[in-house]
Amino acid sequence: MKILAIVGTPTKHDGYTTKTVEVLEQRFLKQRDAEFSYLFLEDHNLPGCQGRLSCIKFGEHKCPFEPKVTPIVRAMENADVVIFASPVHCFNVSTLMKNFIDLLVYQMHRPAFFGKKALIVATAAGAGQKGILKYLHKTVANWGFDVVGQLGTHSGFFDKEKYFNKLTKAADKLATKTITAVDKDVTPKPGLAELINFRVWRSTVAINEQNSPYDWEHWKKSGWLDQDYYFETKGNFISKSIAFLIEKLIAQAIRNVSVGPST
Ligand SMILES: Cc1cc2nc3c(=O)[nH]c(=O)nc-3n(C[C@H](O)[C@H](O)[C@H](O)COP(=O)(O)O)c2cc1C
């Protein structure tokens, strides 16, 4: 089993985000002979996303920073499990993690990580873990990952034995859950929210054929423009019907420009 930790803390091995991942690593290795590797975003000097959307419209190879982004994407493709770990900086993910996510924005439109498992880690001195765990979960789920679990830690308590024991137990449980999920190799059925999300993307891609030809071609080639979801899913008749209706309403709203500015 190959486990890759993408760590977005500039403090690298000196910081508590990495220390949290190291606890996970120990618990994984206690249970399974896994290949565990670290990818520190700090080492990759990723330039800031320029916001031109060329990756979406004309393909990720058109991003001027593609040579820097691709090796990270390949490392993710090569792993069975990816751990996304970030410190809480001003109630958000770190700049390193946010820029990495921005550079992968095309993955929101053309998710490619179905079948892969993910774990989310967030570390703060005080508060903010919950918000960024939720944000990272939503982000990588949109890239296709099956998020198996998450772990939020408090850096100030690491030297307290009672806290560290609880952390070790939580990490142990997560490792077991993740190993079981990889062994079972089942891609979870999408729920109503995922089905609706898919339909929203589908409407957006279909409407933007001229603007974003690469995106459209990819959806067409993948068969997604004619499907209920990215992959074949059985059952869910009611959820699929609700998602279908919502897609129609959204398409109508876009056609009639019946949305206004938010105030
Ligand atoms: C720029 C910056 C912003 C921070 N913002 C928060 C915050 O919003 N909430 C919080 O509890 N801690 C905050 N902290 C503290 C970090 O979350 C804490 O130091 C954590 O251990 C950082 O991870 P690291 O040890 O891997 O560097 C902030 C730290 C920095 C450097």
Short mmCIF file of C-alpha atoms and ligand atoms in Angstrom, two decimals:
data_model
loop_
_atom_site.label_atom_id
_atom_site.label_comp_id
_atom_site.label_asym_id
_atom_site.label_seq_id
_atom_site.Cartn_x
_atom_site.Cartn_y
_atom_site.Cartn_z
CA MET A 1 0.00 0.00 0.00
CA LYS A 2 1.34 3.40 -0.97
CA ILE A 3 0.50 6.36 1.25
CA LEU A 4 1.47 9.88 0.29
CA ALA A 5 1.21 12.82 2.70
CA ILE A 6 0.94 16.23 1.05
CA VAL A 7 1.92 18.60 3.81
CA GLY A 8 1.17 22.30 3.56
CA THR A 9 3.03 23.61 6.58
CA PRO A 10 6.09 25.82 6.00
CA THR A 11 7.55 24.52 9.27
CA LYS A 12 7.93 21.02 7.79
CA HIS A 13 9.32 18.49 10.34
CA ASP A 14 9.53 21.16 13.07
CA GLY A 15 5.77 21.77 13.03
CA TYR A 16 2.81 20.06 14.61
CA THR A 17 0.99 19.45 11.33
CA THR A 18 3.82 17.14 10.33
CA LYS A 19 3.97 15.69 13.84
CA THR A 20 0.30 14.77 13.46
CA VAL A 21 1.03 13.05 10.14
CA GLU A 22 3.99 11.27 11.78
CA VAL A 23 1.61 9.82 14.39
CA LEU A 24 -0.61 8.58 11.55
CA GLU A 25 2.45 7.13 9.81
CA GLN A 26 3.43 5.17 12.95
CA ARG A 27 -0.10 3.81 13.35
CA PHE A 28 -0.28 2.80 9.67
CA LEU A 29 3.08 1.07 9.80
CA LYS A 30 2.10 -0.76 12.98
CA GLN A 31 -0.80 -2.33 11.08
CA ARG A 32 0.48 -2.71 7.54
CA ASP A 33 3.75 -2.86 5.68
CA ALA A 34 3.07 0.34 3.77
CA GLU A 35 5.24 2.68 1.72
CA PHE A 36 4.75 6.06 3.39
CA SER A 37 6.14 9.23 1.82
CA TYR A 38 6.04 12.96 2.51
CA LEU A 39 5.65 15.71 -0.05
CA PHE A 40 6.25 19.12 1.50
CA LEU A 41 4.66 21.86 -0.60
CA GLU A 42 7.30 24.20 0.85
CA ASP A 43 9.96 22.33 -1.20
CA HIS A 44 8.12 22.73 -4.49
CA ASN A 45 8.18 26.54 -4.86
CA LEU A 46 4.83 26.58 -6.65
CA PRO A 47 4.21 29.98 -8.24
CA GLY A 48 0.90 31.69 -7.45
CA CYS A 49 -2.04 30.79 -9.72
CA GLN A 50 -2.49 33.63 -12.23
CA GLY A 51 -6.25 33.12 -12.46
CA ARG A 52 -6.41 32.92 -16.29
CA LEU A 53 -8.42 29.64 -16.23
CA SER A 54 -6.40 28.33 -19.16
CA CYS A 55 -6.18 24.91 -17.45
CA ILE A 56 -9.97 24.69 -17.49
CA LYS A 57 -10.59 26.19 -20.92
CA PHE A 58 -7.68 24.75 -22.91
CA GLY A 59 -6.20 21.97 -20.78
CA GLU A 60 -3.92 21.66 -17.76
CA HIS A 61 -0.91 21.46 -20.11
CA LYS A 62 -1.61 25.14 -20.94
CA CYS A 63 -0.91 26.26 -17.36
CA PRO A 64 2.46 28.08 -17.38
CA PHE A 65 3.35 26.21 -14.18
CA GLU A 66 2.42 22.77 -15.48
CA PRO A 67 6.02 21.43 -15.16
CA LYS A 68 5.86 22.18 -11.44
CA VAL A 69 2.32 20.91 -10.88
CA THR A 70 2.47 17.66 -12.88
CA PRO A 71 5.04 15.83 -10.68
CA ILE A 72 2.75 16.36 -7.68
CA VAL A 73 -0.28 15.10 -9.60
CA ARG A 74 1.72 12.04 -10.73
CA ALA A 75 2.73 11.33 -7.12
CA MET A 76 -0.96 11.47 -6.14
CA GLU A 77 -1.89 9.14 -9.01
CA ASN A 78 0.78 6.74 -7.84
CA ALA A 79 -0.59 6.49 -4.28
CA ASP A 80 -3.46 4.41 -2.88
CA VAL A 81 -4.05 6.89 -0.07
CA VAL A 82 -3.29 10.62 -0.02
CA ILE A 83 -3.20 12.55 3.25
CA PHE A 84 -3.83 16.28 2.85
CA ALA A 85 -2.45 18.12 5.87
CA SER A 86 -2.54 21.82 6.61
CA PRO A 87 -1.98 24.08 9.59
CA VAL A 88 -4.73 26.56 10.42
CA HIS A 89 -3.54 30.00 9.37
CA CYS A 90 -6.00 32.82 10.12
CA PHE A 91 -8.95 30.42 10.17
CA ASN A 92 -7.99 29.05 6.79
CA VAL A 93 -5.62 26.56 5.19
CA SER A 94 -2.02 27.76 4.77
CA THR A 95 -1.08 29.83 1.73
CA LEU A 96 0.97 26.86 0.49
CA MET A 97 -2.06 24.56 0.60
CA LYS A 98 -4.46 27.13 -0.85
CA ASN A 99 -2.18 27.88 -3.81
CA PHE A 100 -1.73 24.15 -4.46
CA ILE A 101 -5.53 23.77 -4.52
CA ASP A 102 -5.88 26.77 -6.84
CA LEU A 103 -3.33 25.31 -9.27
CA LEU A 104 -5.44 22.13 -9.38
CA VAL A 105 -8.70 23.98 -10.05
CA TYR A 106 -9.21 22.00 -13.28
CA GLN A 107 -9.66 18.90 -11.10
CA MET A 108 -12.95 20.41 -9.90
CA HIS A 109 -14.15 20.33 -13.52
CA ARG A 110 -12.43 17.13 -14.58
CA PRO A 111 -12.00 14.98 -11.48
CA ALA A 112 -9.55 12.12 -11.95
CA PHE A 113 -9.00 10.55 -8.54
CA PHE A 114 -11.96 8.16 -8.31
CA GLY A 115 -11.03 4.98 -6.49
CA LYS A 116 -8.38 6.70 -4.36
CA LYS A 117 -8.75 7.19 -0.62
CA ALA A 118 -7.97 10.42 1.22
CA LEU A 119 -7.45 11.52 4.80
CA ILE A 120 -7.58 15.12 5.97
CA VAL A 121 -5.43 16.62 8.72
CA ALA A 122 -5.64 20.11 10.25
CA THR A 123 -3.58 21.50 13.12
CA ALA A 124 -4.12 24.71 15.07
CA ALA A 125 -2.81 26.29 18.23
CA GLY A 126 -6.37 27.14 19.22
CA ALA A 127 -9.36 27.05 16.91
CA GLY A 128 -10.30 26.72 13.25
CA GLN A 129 -9.62 23.04 12.58
CA LYS A 130 -13.28 22.16 11.91
CA GLY A 131 -13.72 24.78 9.19
CA ILE A 132 -10.64 23.79 7.25
CA LEU A 133 -11.26 20.05 7.67
CA LYS A 134 -14.63 20.67 6.03
CA TYR A 135 -13.08 22.81 3.28
CA LEU A 136 -10.33 20.29 2.47
CA HIS A 137 -12.82 17.41 2.57
CA LYS A 138 -15.11 19.16 0.10
CA THR A 139 -12.19 20.13 -2.16
CA VAL A 140 -10.59 16.71 -2.54
CA ALA A 141 -13.99 14.97 -2.76
CA ASN A 142 -14.61 17.22 -5.76
CA TRP A 143 -11.36 15.90 -7.26
CA GLY A 144 -12.84 12.38 -7.00
CA PHE A 145 -11.24 11.19 -3.75
CA ASP A 146 -13.17 9.03 -1.31
CA VAL A 147 -12.48 10.82 2.00
CA VAL A 148 -12.22 8.08 4.62
CA GLY A 149 -11.69 10.29 7.65
CA GLN A 150 -10.17 13.38 9.19
CA LEU A 151 -8.06 14.39 12.14
CA GLY A 152 -7.89 17.82 13.77
CA THR A 153 -5.18 18.43 16.36
CA HIS A 154 -4.19 21.12 18.90
CA SER A 155 -0.48 21.90 18.75
CA GLY A 156 -0.32 23.16 22.35
CA PHE A 157 -1.24 19.77 23.81
CA PHE A 158 1.25 17.50 22.07
CA ASP A 159 3.50 17.29 25.13
CA LYS A 160 0.58 16.30 27.40
CA GLU A 161 0.55 12.54 27.80
CA LYS A 162 -3.23 12.28 28.11
CA TYR A 163 -3.75 14.22 24.88
CA PHE A 164 -1.08 12.31 23.01
CA ASN A 165 -2.62 8.99 24.04
CA LYS A 166 -6.01 10.12 22.74
CA LEU A 167 -4.39 11.27 19.51
CA THR A 168 -2.64 7.92 19.09
CA LYS A 169 -5.95 6.08 19.57
CA ALA A 170 -7.73 8.31 17.05
CA ALA A 171 -4.90 7.83 14.54
CA ASP A 172 -5.00 4.08 15.10
CA LYS A 173 -8.73 3.98 14.32
CA LEU A 174 -8.24 6.08 11.19
CA ALA A 175 -5.44 3.85 9.98
CA THR A 176 -7.63 0.73 10.48
CA LYS A 177 -10.56 2.37 8.68
CA THR A 178 -8.37 3.45 5.78
CA ILE A 179 -6.62 0.10 5.38
CA THR A 180 -10.03 -1.66 5.39
CA ALA A 181 -11.35 0.78 2.79
CA VAL A 182 -8.34 0.20 0.50
CA ASP A 183 -8.58 -3.59 0.92
CA LYS A 184 -12.32 -3.63 0.16
CA ASP A 185 -11.69 -1.40 -2.86
CA VAL A 186 -15.28 -0.16 -3.06
CA THR A 187 -16.01 3.25 -4.51
CA PRO A 188 -18.87 4.64 -2.41
CA LYS A 189 -22.25 5.31 -3.98
CA PRO A 190 -22.84 9.03 -4.49
CA GLY A 191 -25.47 10.60 -2.22
CA LEU A 192 -28.00 13.25 -3.20
CA ALA A 193 -25.49 16.11 -2.69
CA GLU A 194 -22.94 14.44 -4.99
CA LEU A 195 -25.57 13.70 -7.65
CA ILE A 196 -26.73 17.33 -7.59
CA ASN A 197 -23.15 18.57 -7.65
CA PHE A 198 -22.49 16.45 -10.75
CA ARG A 199 -25.57 17.89 -12.49
CA VAL A 200 -24.51 21.45 -11.66
CA TRP A 201 -21.08 20.82 -13.24
CA ARG A 202 -22.74 19.13 -16.20
CA SER A 203 -25.00 22.14 -16.85
CA THR A 204 -22.07 24.51 -16.54
CA VAL A 205 -19.86 22.48 -18.90
CA ALA A 206 -22.67 22.03 -21.46
CA ILE A 207 -23.41 25.77 -21.53
CA ASN A 208 -19.73 26.68 -21.86
CA GLU A 209 -18.89 24.61 -24.94
CA GLN A 210 -17.55 27.69 -26.77
CA ASN A 211 -15.79 29.25 -23.79
CA SER A 212 -14.19 26.12 -22.40
CA PRO A 213 -13.75 23.71 -25.33
CA TYR A 214 -11.21 21.48 -23.56
CA ASP A 215 -13.54 20.99 -20.62
CA TRP A 216 -16.44 20.19 -22.94
CA GLU A 217 -14.38 17.74 -25.01
CA HIS A 218 -13.26 15.95 -21.86
CA TRP A 219 -16.85 15.58 -20.62
CA LYS A 220 -17.99 14.43 -24.05
CA LYS A 221 -15.14 11.92 -24.40
CA SER A 222 -15.75 10.57 -20.91
CA GLY A 223 -19.45 10.12 -21.66
CA TRP A 224 -20.32 12.33 -18.67
CA LEU A 225 -22.60 14.63 -20.72
CA ASP A 226 -24.99 11.68 -21.11
CA GLN A 227 -24.60 10.11 -17.66
CA ASP A 228 -26.22 10.53 -14.23
CA TYR A 229 -22.84 10.54 -12.55
CA TYR A 230 -19.13 10.22 -13.28
CA PHE A 231 -19.41 6.44 -13.07
CA GLU A 232 -22.16 3.85 -13.27
CA THR A 233 -24.29 3.83 -10.11
CA LYS A 234 -27.18 1.49 -9.43
CA GLY A 235 -30.43 2.41 -7.63
CA ASN A 236 -30.84 5.87 -6.09
CA PHE A 237 -33.93 6.44 -8.26
CA ILE A 238 -35.41 9.19 -6.03
CA SER A 239 -32.07 10.98 -5.55
CA LYS A 240 -31.36 10.79 -9.29
CA SER A 241 -34.82 12.23 -10.06
CA ILE A 242 -34.33 15.12 -7.61
CA ALA A 243 -30.88 15.81 -9.09
CA PHE A 244 -32.42 15.75 -12.59
CA LEU A 245 -35.08 18.33 -11.58
CA ILE A 246 -32.52 20.58 -9.93
CA GLU A 247 -30.36 20.47 -13.06
CA LYS A 248 -33.35 21.60 -15.14
CA LEU A 249 -34.03 24.49 -12.72
CA ILE A 250 -30.40 25.56 -12.76
CA ALA A 251 -30.20 25.40 -16.56
CA GLN A 252 -33.38 27.50 -16.76
CA ALA A 253 -32.00 30.04 -14.26
CA ILE A 254 -28.79 30.34 -16.31
CA ARG A 255 -30.72 30.72 -19.59
CA ASN A 256 -33.04 33.41 -18.16
CA VAL A 257 -30.28 35.13 -16.14
CA SER A 258 -32.72 34.90 -13.28
CA VAL A 259 -30.00 35.27 -10.70
CA GLY A 260 -29.01 38.60 -9.20
CA PRO A 261 -25.95 39.96 -7.48
CA SER A 262 -25.61 39.03 -3.82
CA THR A 263 -25.83 41.91 -1.39
C1 LIG B 1 0.07 33.05 9.92
C2 LIG B 1 -0.48 32.22 11.03
C3 LIG B 1 -1.82 32.24 11.30
C4 LIG B 1 -2.35 31.46 12.33
N1 LIG B 1 -3.71 31.45 12.53
C5 LIG B 1 -4.24 30.65 13.48
C6 LIG B 1 -5.65 30.56 13.66
O1 LIG B 1 -6.43 31.16 12.94
N2 LIG B 1 -6.12 29.75 14.63
C7 LIG B 1 -5.27 29.05 15.45
O2 LIG B 1 -5.74 28.37 16.33
N3 LIG B 1 -3.95 29.08 15.28
C8 LIG B 1 -3.40 29.86 14.31
N4 LIG B 1 -2.04 29.87 14.12
C9 LIG B 1 -1.20 28.96 14.90
C10 LIG B 1 -0.94 27.66 14.12
O3 LIG B 1 -2.13 27.01 13.74
C11 LIG B 1 -0.12 26.70 14.96
O4 LIG B 1 1.12 27.31 15.22
C12 LIG B 1 0.06 25.36 14.29
O5 LIG B 1 0.82 24.56 15.15
C13 LIG B 1 0.74 25.57 12.98
O6 LIG B 1 1.13 24.37 12.39
P1 LIG B 1 2.67 23.96 12.34
O7 LIG B 1 3.05 23.65 13.79
O8 LIG B 1 2.68 22.78 11.47
O9 LIG B 1 3.46 25.10 11.79
C14 LIG B 1 -1.50 30.65 13.12
C15 LIG B 1 -0.13 30.63 12.82
C16 LIG B 1 0.38 31.39 11.81
C17 LIG B 1 1.86 31.31 11.49
#
